[in-house]
Coordinates of C-alpha atoms and ligand atoms in Angstrom, one line a residue:
Chain P
M1 CA -10.4 -63.5 53.7
E2 CA -8.5 -65.3 50.6
S3 CA -11.0 -66.7 48.7
D4 CA -11.0 -70.2 47.1
Y5 CA -11.7 -68.6 43.8
A6 CA -8.8 -66.6 41.7
I7 CA -11.9 -64.7 39.7
E8 CA -14.8 -63.3 40.5
A9 CA -16.8 -60.6 38.8
E10 CA -20.8 -59.6 38.8
G11 CA -22.2 -56.8 36.2
L12 CA -19.2 -55.9 35.3
R13 CA -20.0 -52.9 32.8
R14 CA -18.0 -49.8 31.1
T15 CA -18.8 -46.8 29.3
Y16 CA -15.9 -44.4 28.1
R17 CA -16.7 -41.3 27.5
T18 CA -15.0 -39.6 24.2
R19 CA -14.7 -36.0 22.7
T20 CA -14.4 -36.2 18.7
G21 CA -14.0 -33.2 16.8
W22 CA -12.3 -30.0 17.6
L23 CA -14.3 -27.4 16.3
R24 CA -16.9 -28.6 17.5
P25 CA -16.5 -31.5 20.4
R26 CA -19.1 -34.2 19.9
R27 CA -19.4 -35.9 23.6
E28 CA -19.7 -40.2 22.7
T29 CA -20.5 -42.9 24.9
V30 CA -19.2 -46.0 24.3
E31 CA -20.3 -49.1 26.2
A32 CA -17.4 -51.1 25.7
V33 CA -18.5 -53.7 28.6
R34 CA -22.5 -54.3 29.2
G35 CA -22.8 -56.7 32.3
V36 CA -20.1 -59.3 32.4
D37 CA -20.6 -62.8 35.1
L38 CA -16.9 -64.9 35.5
T39 CA -15.6 -67.6 38.5
V40 CA -12.6 -68.8 37.4
R41 CA -11.0 -71.1 39.5
R42 CA -7.7 -71.3 40.5
G43 CA -5.1 -72.9 38.3
E44 CA -7.8 -72.8 35.8
L45 CA -6.9 -71.5 32.3
F46 CA -9.5 -69.4 31.2
G47 CA -9.8 -68.1 28.0
L48 CA -11.6 -64.5 26.8
L49 CA -12.0 -65.2 23.0
G50 CA -13.9 -62.1 20.9
P51 CA -13.6 -59.8 17.5
N52 CA -11.7 -56.9 17.7
G53 CA -13.8 -54.5 19.7
A54 CA -15.5 -57.3 21.4
G55 CA -14.5 -55.8 25.2
K56 CA -11.8 -58.4 26.0
T57 CA -9.2 -55.3 27.2
T58 CA -11.5 -53.5 28.9
T59 CA -12.5 -56.7 30.8
I60 CA -9.1 -57.7 31.9
K61 CA -8.5 -53.9 33.1
M62 CA -10.8 -54.1 34.9
L63 CA -10.3 -57.2 36.9
N64 CA -6.5 -56.2 37.0
T65 CA -7.0 -52.6 38.8
L66 CA -6.0 -50.0 35.4
L67 CA -9.9 -49.4 34.7
I68 CA -12.9 -49.0 37.9
P69 CA -15.6 -50.4 36.6
T70 CA -18.4 -48.3 35.6
A71 CA -21.2 -50.5 37.6
G72 CA -20.6 -54.4 38.7
T73 CA -18.0 -55.8 41.5
A74 CA -15.0 -57.7 40.6
R75 CA -12.8 -60.1 43.4
I76 CA -9.2 -61.4 42.9
R77 CA -8.3 -63.9 45.8
G78 CA -11.4 -62.4 47.1
F79 CA -9.9 -58.8 47.3
D80 CA -11.8 -55.8 45.8
V81 CA -10.8 -54.5 42.6
V82 CA -11.3 -51.3 43.4
E83 CA -11.0 -50.6 46.8
Q84 CA -8.0 -53.5 47.7
T85 CA -5.8 -52.3 45.1
R86 CA -2.6 -53.7 46.6
E87 CA -4.0 -56.5 47.8
V88 CA -5.1 -57.2 44.1
R89 CA -1.6 -55.9 42.8
R90 CA 0.7 -58.2 45.2
R91 CA -1.4 -61.1 43.4
I92 CA -1.2 -60.3 39.9
G93 CA 0.6 -60.0 36.5
Y94 CA -0.2 -58.6 33.3
V95 CA 1.3 -58.9 30.2
F96 CA 0.4 -57.4 26.9
G97 CA 0.7 -57.5 22.7
G98 CA 2.5 -55.8 21.2
D99 CA 6.2 -54.3 21.5
R100 CA 5.5 -51.1 24.0
G101 CA 5.6 -50.8 27.5
L102 CA 9.3 -52.0 27.8
Y103 CA 12.3 -49.5 28.0
D104 CA 14.0 -49.9 24.7
R105 CA 17.6 -48.4 25.1
L106 CA 18.2 -50.5 28.3
S107 CA 18.9 -54.3 28.4
A108 CA 16.2 -56.9 29.2
L109 CA 18.5 -57.7 32.3
D110 CA 18.1 -54.0 33.4
N111 CA 14.4 -53.9 32.8
L112 CA 14.0 -56.7 34.5
R113 CA 16.2 -55.3 37.3
Y114 CA 13.9 -52.3 37.3
F115 CA 10.7 -54.0 37.6
A116 CA 12.0 -56.5 40.0
E117 CA 12.6 -53.3 42.0
L118 CA 9.1 -51.4 41.9
Y119 CA 7.1 -54.9 42.1
G120 CA 8.9 -55.4 45.7
V121 CA 10.8 -58.5 44.8
P122 CA 13.3 -59.2 47.8
P123 CA 17.0 -57.8 46.6
R124 CA 18.2 -61.5 47.9
D125 CA 15.9 -63.1 45.2
Q126 CA 16.2 -60.8 43.0
K127 CA 19.2 -62.8 40.7
R128 CA 18.2 -66.0 40.7
R129 CA 14.6 -65.3 40.1
I130 CA 15.7 -63.0 36.8
A131 CA 17.8 -66.3 35.9
E132 CA 15.3 -68.2 36.1
L133 CA 12.9 -66.4 33.9
L134 CA 15.3 -65.4 31.2
E135 CA 15.3 -69.0 31.0
L136 CA 12.0 -69.8 31.2
V137 CA 11.9 -67.5 27.8
G138 CA 14.9 -68.1 25.8
L139 CA 16.7 -65.2 26.8
T140 CA 19.3 -66.3 28.8
G141 CA 22.4 -65.5 26.8
R142 CA 21.0 -62.4 25.5
E143 CA 20.0 -60.3 28.5
R144 CA 22.9 -58.1 27.9
E145 CA 21.6 -56.5 24.8
R146 CA 19.6 -53.5 24.5
V147 CA 15.7 -54.4 23.6
E148 CA 15.3 -51.7 21.0
G149 CA 17.3 -54.9 18.8
Y150 CA 15.3 -57.2 19.8
S151 CA 12.5 -59.1 17.4
R152 CA 8.7 -58.9 18.4
G153 CA 8.5 -62.5 19.5
M154 CA 12.0 -62.1 21.7
R155 CA 10.2 -58.2 23.4
Q156 CA 7.1 -60.4 24.0
R157 CA 8.5 -62.9 25.9
L158 CA 10.7 -60.1 27.9
H159 CA 7.3 -58.7 28.8
I160 CA 6.3 -62.2 30.1
A161 CA 9.6 -62.2 32.3
R162 CA 8.2 -59.1 33.4
G163 CA 4.7 -59.8 34.1
L164 CA 6.4 -63.3 35.9
L165 CA 9.3 -61.5 38.5
H166 CA 6.7 -60.7 41.6
A167 CA 5.1 -64.9 40.6
P168 CA 1.7 -63.4 40.9
E169 CA -0.9 -66.4 41.5
V170 CA -2.9 -64.7 38.6
L171 CA -1.9 -64.0 35.1
F172 CA -3.9 -61.5 32.6
L173 CA -2.1 -62.3 29.4
D174 CA -4.1 -60.0 26.7
E175 CA -3.3 -60.9 23.3
P176 CA 0.3 -62.1 23.3
S177 CA 0.5 -63.5 20.3
I178 CA -0.1 -60.5 18.3
G179 CA 2.3 -60.1 16.1
V180 CA 4.6 -62.2 16.9
D181 CA 5.5 -65.1 14.3
P182 CA 3.7 -69.0 13.7
V183 CA 7.4 -70.2 15.7
A184 CA 7.4 -68.0 18.2
A185 CA 3.8 -68.3 18.8
R186 CA 4.0 -71.9 19.0
E187 CA 7.1 -71.5 22.1
L188 CA 4.8 -68.5 23.4
R189 CA 1.9 -71.2 24.1
R190 CA 4.1 -73.9 25.6
T191 CA 5.1 -71.3 28.2
V192 CA 2.0 -70.5 29.1
A193 CA 0.7 -74.1 29.4
G194 CA 3.4 -74.5 31.5
L195 CA 2.3 -71.6 34.0
A196 CA -0.7 -73.4 34.1
A197 CA 0.7 -76.3 35.0
N198 CA 2.4 -75.0 37.7
G199 CA -0.7 -73.8 39.2
A200 CA -0.9 -70.3 38.3
T201 CA -4.5 -69.1 37.3
V202 CA -4.0 -67.5 33.4
V203 CA -6.5 -65.6 31.9
L204 CA -5.4 -65.2 28.1
T205 CA -7.8 -63.3 25.8
T206 CA -7.2 -63.9 22.0
H207 CA -9.0 -63.5 18.7
Y208 CA -7.1 -66.6 17.4
M209 CA -9.6 -70.0 18.0
A210 CA -7.3 -72.4 17.5
E211 CA -5.0 -70.8 20.3
A212 CA -7.9 -70.8 22.9
D213 CA -8.6 -74.1 22.1
E214 CA -5.4 -75.5 22.5
L215 CA -4.9 -74.1 25.5
C216 CA -7.5 -72.9 27.9
D217 CA -9.9 -75.1 29.7
R218 CA -13.0 -72.6 29.6
I219 CA -13.9 -70.5 27.5
A220 CA -16.1 -67.2 27.3
V221 CA -16.5 -66.2 23.9
I222 CA -17.9 -62.5 24.3
S223 CA -19.1 -60.0 21.8
G224 CA -20.3 -56.9 21.8
G225 CA -19.2 -56.5 25.2
E226 CA -21.3 -59.3 26.3
I227 CA -20.4 -63.2 27.2
Q228 CA -22.3 -64.9 24.4
A229 CA -21.6 -68.5 25.3
L230 CA -19.1 -69.8 27.9
G231 CA -18.1 -73.7 28.5
T232 CA -15.3 -76.1 27.6
P233 CA -13.7 -76.2 24.6
A234 CA -16.0 -79.4 23.9
E235 CA -18.9 -78.1 24.9
L236 CA -18.5 -74.9 22.8
R237 CA -17.8 -77.1 19.6
S238 CA -20.9 -79.3 20.3
R239 CA -22.8 -75.6 20.0
A240 CA -22.4 -76.1 16.1
D241 CA -23.4 -80.0 16.2
G242 CA -26.2 -81.0 14.1
R243 CA -24.9 -78.7 11.4
R244 CA -22.7 -78.7 8.2
V245 CA -20.7 -76.5 6.6
V246 CA -19.7 -75.4 2.9
E247 CA -16.2 -74.0 1.8
V248 CA -16.1 -72.8 -1.3
E249 CA -13.3 -70.4 -3.0
A250 CA -14.4 -67.1 -5.5
Y251 CA -13.5 -64.4 -6.6
G252 CA -15.2 -61.1 -6.4
V253 CA -18.7 -61.9 -4.8
P254 CA -20.7 -59.2 -4.5
D255 CA -22.4 -58.3 -1.3
T256 CA -26.1 -58.9 -3.0
A257 CA -24.7 -62.8 -3.5
I258 CA -24.2 -62.7 -0.2
S259 CA -27.4 -61.9 1.4
A260 CA -28.8 -64.4 -1.2
L261 CA -26.9 -66.8 0.4
R262 CA -27.9 -65.9 4.0
G263 CA -31.7 -66.1 2.8
L264 CA -31.7 -69.7 1.5
P265 CA -33.6 -72.3 3.2
G266 CA -31.6 -74.1 5.8
V267 CA -28.5 -72.0 5.9
R268 CA -27.6 -70.6 9.5
E269 CA -24.4 -68.8 9.2
T270 CA -22.6 -67.1 6.1
S271 CA -19.3 -65.8 6.5
V272 CA -16.7 -64.1 4.0
E273 CA -13.0 -64.3 4.7
D274 CA -10.4 -62.3 2.3
R275 CA -7.6 -64.6 1.4
G276 CA -5.9 -61.8 -1.6
A277 CA -7.7 -61.6 -4.5
L278 CA -9.7 -65.4 -2.8
Q279 CA -12.3 -64.9 -0.7
L280 CA -14.0 -67.5 1.1
L281 CA -17.3 -68.4 1.3
T282 CA -17.9 -70.5 4.8
V283 CA -22.0 -71.3 4.3
Q284 CA -23.4 -73.0 7.9
S285 CA -26.7 -74.8 7.7
D286 CA -28.8 -77.9 9.1
A287 CA -26.7 -81.0 8.9
H288 CA -30.3 -82.3 6.8
V289 CA -30.6 -80.0 4.3
D290 CA -28.0 -80.6 1.4
V291 CA -27.7 -76.3 0.3
Q292 CA -24.8 -77.1 -1.7
G293 CA -26.1 -77.4 -4.7
D294 CA -28.4 -73.9 -3.6
V295 CA -25.2 -72.1 -2.8
L296 CA -23.7 -73.0 -5.7
R297 CA -26.7 -72.0 -8.1
E298 CA -26.7 -68.5 -6.1
L299 CA -23.0 -68.1 -7.0
A300 CA -23.1 -68.6 -10.7
G301 CA -21.7 -66.1 -13.4
I302 CA -19.2 -66.0 -10.1
R303 CA -15.2 -67.2 -11.0
L304 CA -15.2 -70.2 -8.2
G305 CA -11.9 -72.1 -7.0
R306 CA -12.1 -75.2 -4.5
V307 CA -16.0 -76.1 -2.8
D308 CA -15.8 -78.2 -0.1
S309 CA -18.6 -79.9 2.0
R310 CA -17.2 -80.5 5.6
E311 CA -18.1 -81.6 9.6
P312 CA -17.9 -78.6 11.7
T313 CA -14.8 -77.2 14.1
L314 CA -14.5 -75.3 17.1
E315 CA -14.2 -72.1 14.7
D316 CA -17.1 -72.5 13.0
A317 CA -18.9 -73.2 16.3
Y318 CA -17.1 -69.3 17.3
V319 CA -18.5 -68.2 14.1
A320 CA -22.2 -69.1 15.0
I321 CA -22.3 -67.8 18.5
V322 CA -20.3 -64.6 17.3
G323 CA -22.9 -64.5 14.4
A324 CA -25.8 -65.2 16.5
A325 CA -24.8 -62.0 18.8
Chain S
M1 CA 15.2 -49.8 53.6
R2 CA 14.0 -51.1 51.4
T3 CA 12.5 -48.3 50.1
L4 CA 15.4 -46.4 50.2
R5 CA 17.0 -49.1 47.5
T6 CA 13.8 -49.1 45.4
L7 CA 14.4 -45.3 44.6
L8 CA 17.8 -45.4 44.3
I9 CA 17.9 -48.7 42.1
G10 CA 14.7 -46.8 40.1
T11 CA 16.9 -43.6 39.6
L12 CA 19.5 -44.7 38.8
L13 CA 18.6 -47.3 35.7
R14 CA 16.4 -45.0 35.0
A15 CA 19.2 -42.0 34.4
K16 CA 21.1 -44.5 32.6
H17 CA 18.0 -45.0 30.2
L18 CA 18.0 -41.1 30.1
S19 CA 21.7 -41.3 28.8
R20 CA 21.6 -43.2 26.5
S21 CA 18.6 -40.7 24.6
P22 CA 20.6 -39.2 21.7
F23 CA 18.1 -36.4 21.7
E24 CA 19.4 -35.8 25.8
V25 CA 23.2 -36.3 24.8
A26 CA 22.8 -33.8 22.1
L27 CA 21.3 -31.3 24.9
A28 CA 24.3 -32.6 27.7
L29 CA 26.8 -31.9 25.6
V30 CA 26.1 -28.1 24.1
I31 CA 24.0 -26.5 26.9
P32 CA 27.1 -26.9 29.4
L33 CA 29.1 -25.2 26.9
V34 CA 26.3 -22.0 26.7
Q35 CA 26.4 -22.4 30.5
A36 CA 29.8 -21.5 31.1
T37 CA 30.0 -19.1 28.8
L38 CA 27.0 -17.1 29.7
A39 CA 28.8 -17.1 33.6
V40 CA 31.3 -15.6 32.0
Y41 CA 30.7 -13.0 30.2
L42 CA 27.9 -11.9 32.5
F43 CA 30.5 -11.5 35.1
R44 CA 33.1 -10.1 33.0
A45 CA 30.8 -7.3 31.8
G46 CA 30.0 -6.9 34.9
D47 CA 33.7 -6.3 36.3
E48 CA 33.5 -9.0 38.9
P49 CA 36.1 -12.0 37.6
H50 CA 36.5 -12.8 41.6
R51 CA 33.0 -14.3 41.3
L52 CA 33.2 -16.3 37.8
L53 CA 33.5 -19.4 39.9
E54 CA 30.0 -18.8 41.6
A55 CA 29.1 -17.5 38.3
A56 CA 29.9 -21.3 36.8
V57 CA 28.1 -23.0 39.4
G58 CA 24.9 -20.7 39.2
A59 CA 24.8 -21.8 35.5
G60 CA 25.4 -25.4 36.1
L61 CA 22.7 -25.9 38.7
M62 CA 20.6 -23.9 35.7
G63 CA 21.3 -26.6 33.6
V64 CA 20.0 -29.1 36.6
W65 CA 17.2 -27.0 37.0
A66 CA 16.2 -27.2 33.1
S67 CA 16.7 -30.7 33.0
V68 CA 14.2 -31.3 36.1
L69 CA 11.4 -28.9 34.7
T70 CA 11.8 -30.5 31.1
G71 CA 12.4 -34.0 32.4
S72 CA 9.8 -33.9 35.4
G73 CA 7.4 -32.1 33.9
G74 CA 6.6 -34.3 31.0
A75 CA 7.7 -37.4 33.1
I76 CA 4.1 -39.0 33.0
Q77 CA 2.9 -38.1 30.1
H78 CA 6.1 -39.9 28.4
Q79 CA 5.6 -43.0 30.0
R80 CA 2.2 -42.7 29.1
F81 CA 3.7 -42.7 25.8
E82 CA 6.3 -45.3 26.1
G83 CA 3.6 -47.8 27.1
T84 CA 5.0 -48.2 30.4
L85 CA 2.6 -46.1 32.3
E86 CA 0.4 -48.9 33.3
I87 CA 3.0 -50.9 34.1
I88 CA 4.7 -48.6 36.6
M89 CA 1.2 -48.2 38.5
L90 CA 0.3 -51.7 38.5
T91 CA 3.0 -52.6 41.1
P92 CA 2.1 -53.2 44.6
R93 CA 3.7 -49.6 45.8
H94 CA 2.9 -46.2 46.4
P95 CA 2.7 -44.6 43.3
V96 CA 5.7 -41.8 44.8
L97 CA 8.1 -45.1 44.7
V98 CA 7.9 -45.3 41.2
V99 CA 7.3 -41.8 40.0
L100 CA 10.0 -40.2 42.2
P101 CA 13.1 -41.9 40.6
L102 CA 11.8 -41.1 37.2
T103 CA 12.0 -37.1 38.5
A104 CA 14.9 -37.9 40.5
A105 CA 16.7 -39.7 37.7
T106 CA 16.4 -35.8 35.3
A107 CA 18.2 -34.6 38.6
V108 CA 21.2 -37.2 38.5
T109 CA 21.3 -36.7 34.4
G110 CA 21.1 -33.0 35.3
C111 CA 24.1 -32.8 37.4
Y112 CA 26.4 -33.7 34.5
A113 CA 25.7 -29.8 33.5
L114 CA 26.9 -29.1 36.7
V115 CA 30.0 -31.0 35.9
A116 CA 30.1 -29.7 32.7
T117 CA 30.0 -26.3 33.0
L118 CA 32.7 -26.2 35.6
L119 CA 35.0 -28.2 33.3
W120 CA 34.5 -26.1 30.2
G121 CA 34.7 -22.9 32.3
R122 CA 38.3 -24.6 33.7
I123 CA 38.9 -25.5 29.7
V124 CA 37.8 -22.9 27.7
Y125 CA 37.8 -20.0 30.4
G126 CA 40.8 -21.0 32.8
I127 CA 38.5 -20.7 35.9
P128 CA 39.8 -22.1 38.7
I129 CA 37.9 -25.1 39.9
D130 CA 38.9 -23.9 44.0
L131 CA 36.5 -25.0 45.9
A132 CA 35.8 -23.4 49.3
H133 CA 34.6 -27.3 51.1
P134 CA 35.1 -29.5 48.7
L135 CA 33.3 -32.2 50.7
A136 CA 30.4 -30.3 51.6
F137 CA 30.6 -29.6 48.1
G138 CA 29.5 -33.2 47.0
A139 CA 26.6 -33.3 49.8
A140 CA 25.0 -29.9 48.2
T141 CA 25.0 -32.0 44.9
L142 CA 23.2 -34.9 46.2
A143 CA 21.1 -32.3 48.1
C144 CA 20.9 -30.1 45.3
I145 CA 20.1 -34.1 43.2
A146 CA 17.3 -34.9 46.1
G147 CA 15.8 -31.7 46.2
L148 CA 15.6 -31.3 43.1
G149 CA 13.8 -34.2 42.1
M150 CA 10.9 -34.1 45.2
F151 CA 10.6 -30.8 43.6
G152 CA 10.4 -32.6 40.2
L153 CA 7.6 -35.0 41.9
L154 CA 5.7 -32.0 42.4
L155 CA 5.3 -30.3 39.3
A156 CA 4.8 -34.0 37.7
S157 CA 2.4 -34.5 39.5
T158 CA 0.6 -31.3 39.4
F159 CA 0.9 -31.2 35.5
V160 CA -0.4 -34.4 34.8
L161 CA -3.6 -33.1 36.5
M162 CA -4.2 -29.9 35.1
R163 CA -5.0 -30.3 31.3
N164 CA -2.3 -28.9 29.2
A165 CA -0.2 -27.6 32.0
N166 CA 3.2 -29.0 29.7
A167 CA 2.6 -25.2 28.3
L168 CA 3.7 -24.5 31.7
A169 CA 6.8 -25.8 32.0
N170 CA 8.9 -23.9 29.6
P171 CA 8.0 -20.5 31.2
L172 CA 9.2 -21.7 34.4
D173 CA 12.3 -22.0 33.3
Y174 CA 14.0 -18.4 33.9
P175 CA 12.1 -17.1 36.6
I176 CA 13.0 -20.7 39.0
W177 CA 16.5 -19.6 37.7
L178 CA 16.0 -15.9 38.6
L179 CA 14.4 -16.4 41.8
S180 CA 16.1 -19.1 43.3
G181 CA 19.6 -16.3 43.2
M182 CA 21.2 -19.5 40.5
L183 CA 22.0 -16.2 38.1
V184 CA 22.1 -13.0 39.7
P185 CA 22.1 -12.8 43.4
I186 CA 19.2 -13.0 45.2
S187 CA 19.8 -9.8 46.9
V188 CA 19.7 -7.2 43.3
L189 CA 15.6 -9.0 43.2
P190 CA 12.5 -6.8 44.0
A191 CA 11.7 -7.0 47.7
W192 CA 8.6 -9.0 46.5
T193 CA 10.4 -12.1 45.5
A194 CA 12.0 -12.8 48.5
P195 CA 8.9 -14.9 50.3
I196 CA 8.8 -16.5 47.1
A197 CA 12.0 -17.7 46.7
A198 CA 12.5 -18.9 50.4
V199 CA 9.7 -21.3 50.1
L200 CA 11.6 -22.7 46.8
P201 CA 13.8 -25.9 47.6
T202 CA 16.2 -24.3 44.4
T203 CA 17.1 -21.6 46.4
W204 CA 18.6 -23.6 49.1
G205 CA 20.2 -25.7 46.7
A206 CA 22.0 -23.3 44.8
R207 CA 22.4 -21.5 48.0
A208 CA 24.3 -25.1 49.6
L209 CA 26.3 -25.0 46.5
R210 CA 28.0 -21.3 46.5
E211 CA 28.1 -21.1 50.8
A212 CA 30.7 -24.5 49.0
T213 CA 32.3 -22.8 47.0
V214 CA 32.9 -19.8 47.9
G215 CA 32.9 -20.1 52.0
G216 CA 30.1 -20.1 54.4
P217 CA 28.1 -22.2 56.9
V218 CA 26.7 -25.0 53.9
W219 CA 25.0 -27.1 56.3
P220 CA 21.6 -25.3 57.5
S221 CA 20.9 -24.4 53.8
I222 CA 21.5 -28.3 52.8
G223 CA 18.7 -28.7 55.6
I224 CA 15.7 -26.4 54.4
C225 CA 16.7 -27.4 51.1
L226 CA 15.8 -31.1 51.7
A227 CA 12.8 -30.1 54.4
L228 CA 11.5 -28.4 51.4
G229 CA 12.4 -31.0 49.3
T230 CA 9.9 -33.1 51.2
V231 CA 7.1 -31.3 51.6
C232 CA 7.0 -31.4 47.9
L233 CA 7.3 -35.1 48.5
V234 CA 4.4 -35.1 50.8
L235 CA 2.1 -32.9 48.8
G236 CA 3.3 -34.5 45.2
A237 CA 2.0 -38.1 47.1
V238 CA -1.4 -37.2 47.3
L239 CA -1.7 -35.4 44.0
L240 CA -0.4 -38.6 42.7
K241 CA -3.0 -40.9 44.8
S242 CA -6.1 -38.6 43.0
F243 CA -4.2 -38.7 39.9
E244 CA -4.4 -42.5 40.0
R245 CA -7.8 -42.8 41.2
R246 CA -8.9 -40.3 38.4
A247 CA -7.1 -41.8 35.5
R248 CA -8.6 -45.7 37.0
A249 CA -12.0 -44.0 36.2
A250 CA -11.5 -41.7 32.9
A251 CA -9.5 -44.5 31.3
T252 CA -6.4 -42.0 30.8
L253 CA -3.4 -44.6 31.8
A254 CA -2.9 -45.8 28.4
L255 CA -3.5 -43.9 25.2
A256 CA -6.9 -44.4 24.1
Ligands
ADP401 N1 -10.3 -46.0 26.2 C1 -11.4 -45.8 25.5 N2 -11.9 -44.6 24.8 C2 -12.6 -45.0 24.3 N3 -13.2 -45.6 23.8 C3 -12.5 -46.9 24.1 C4 -11.7 -47.2 25.2 N4 -11.0 -48.7 24.6 C5 -11.4 -49.1 24.2 N5 -12.8 -48.7 23.7 C6 -13.8 -48.9 22.7 O1 -14.2 -49.4 23.5 C7 -14.8 -51.3 23.0 C8 -14.3 -52.4 23.5 O2 -12.7 -52.4 23.4 P1 -11.4 -53.2 24.1 O3 -12.1 -53.4 25.2 O4 -10.2 -52.9 23.5 O5 -11.8 -54.4 22.9 P2 -11.1 -55.8 22.5 O6 -9.7 -55.8 23.3 O7 -11.6 -56.8 22.5 O8 -10.6 -55.8 21.2 C9 -14.6 -50.6 21.7 O9 -15.1 -50.2 20.7 C10 -13.3 -49.5 21.4 O10 -13.2 -48.9 20.1
MG402 MG1 -7.2 -55.8 22.9

């Protein structure tokens, strides 16, 4: 009963129960995901984009059988993720960011041999498959070195090779570029794009807008455990249509000034990003209202740098979507 | 066949990983020397020099057991810390196939203690290594690895299901040494311990090794050791399945 959809999910929810405190333990529940519906077609490169704590990892772990949903159902190629775990696991790969999840004291080759065995890659295919994957992720020639000496980017590439050993139809990539340098991150994106071009279904989570924009066929913006917007990058970008953006570099803006900006007529969205000593204020407004003068008036007395007015980008659309949540 | 291959390769690669831990290496160098010394002085004091080799073998097996107990008891928890538990649980195989190599590997690295104890005994105390049945000794060693590995699986799955069960691991060291007759013959122990000893794979592994050392039937003991190990394996498999289900519900496969 294989389905034409790679992934179908309806009403997925997940709460965590935690205990905090030691002398007087307090029970808390966290609603990490609050009703997610998704369908991903075969061969699609699907992005799950959202800030930290939005529920991306939790969603992925429900889809890849690591977590049982509190409510709702999900199927991978038609197989239920709660009950038909073996069928699901045969068809999926899972790669997460960060440098854990490998055996550091073994070489890359031994790591891959170990997982190839566990993942049931037929013995006669193992050698060829491992060589292919080392080539794909650019580790050929370094495979006999112990992983403990690898850089962050090399580990991440080895992780990807590991996740692909059994040629999964659906690949889950949870923030694969986290902590990887920009050059390695670009390589990584090229690899991911190549996988999708070869027919794999890829679900990628990230909190980098640009990464999702560059790679994904469709993006679900998730925040507070709910999908806030879903569409192609172009569709999401149009969410910011009819808006104008003012960017101001400033030093030491008090919170009161920011609230004042939010209250200005015509202002839709205000965000602050710290860049060292400098703060970058981004103010989105309706395009027909010129708010630049008002903004500068509110910031009177504060040391300012560059001031700029521009068309909205996908990033602004993302900020608008998450901000509205 | 595929399953055996997976277990074998898994165990060997896992043992390779373990044997590269500085902590394990340091332990492996020191413990056998202590064991050999213990064996010699216990038995010299007891005025039974002809049983020195037997004592050294028993002491070596204590080393294997110590390795299995510390290594297997925390095997799953350890994977959780390394961040690999989720990845190995995601394999499309029964969790036993994933966890047994972890525990069997601790028996394999433990065997080094057995060999090293005999060597130290030979070098430092001049205990001759003349085994009654060298071939059967090899077979008994393999049976010990398999039996203890399967026993280790039961421990691993029990400990992971019970909160803080690791605290139980350390005190288990000595009773099992004693009960299984690694240290002193079972015959000198109180009668009530006999039924417990009879169901421990370690007892029969120790007995097989002893019989191969000083002479005896060996093979029946090997058979019983493996049979009891298989019982542990089946129980462990049931517990592991239940652990997996619970951990997926409680979100405990990864560190929070
Ligand atoms: N194991 C856990 N126990 C308790 N709370 C958790 C656990 N994992 C995640 N959370 C909480 O659930 C929410 C969503 O987390 P997560 O899915 O990891 O988000 P994301 O991957 O988008 O950063 C966060 O508030 C996080 O603190
Ligand atoms: Mg995450």
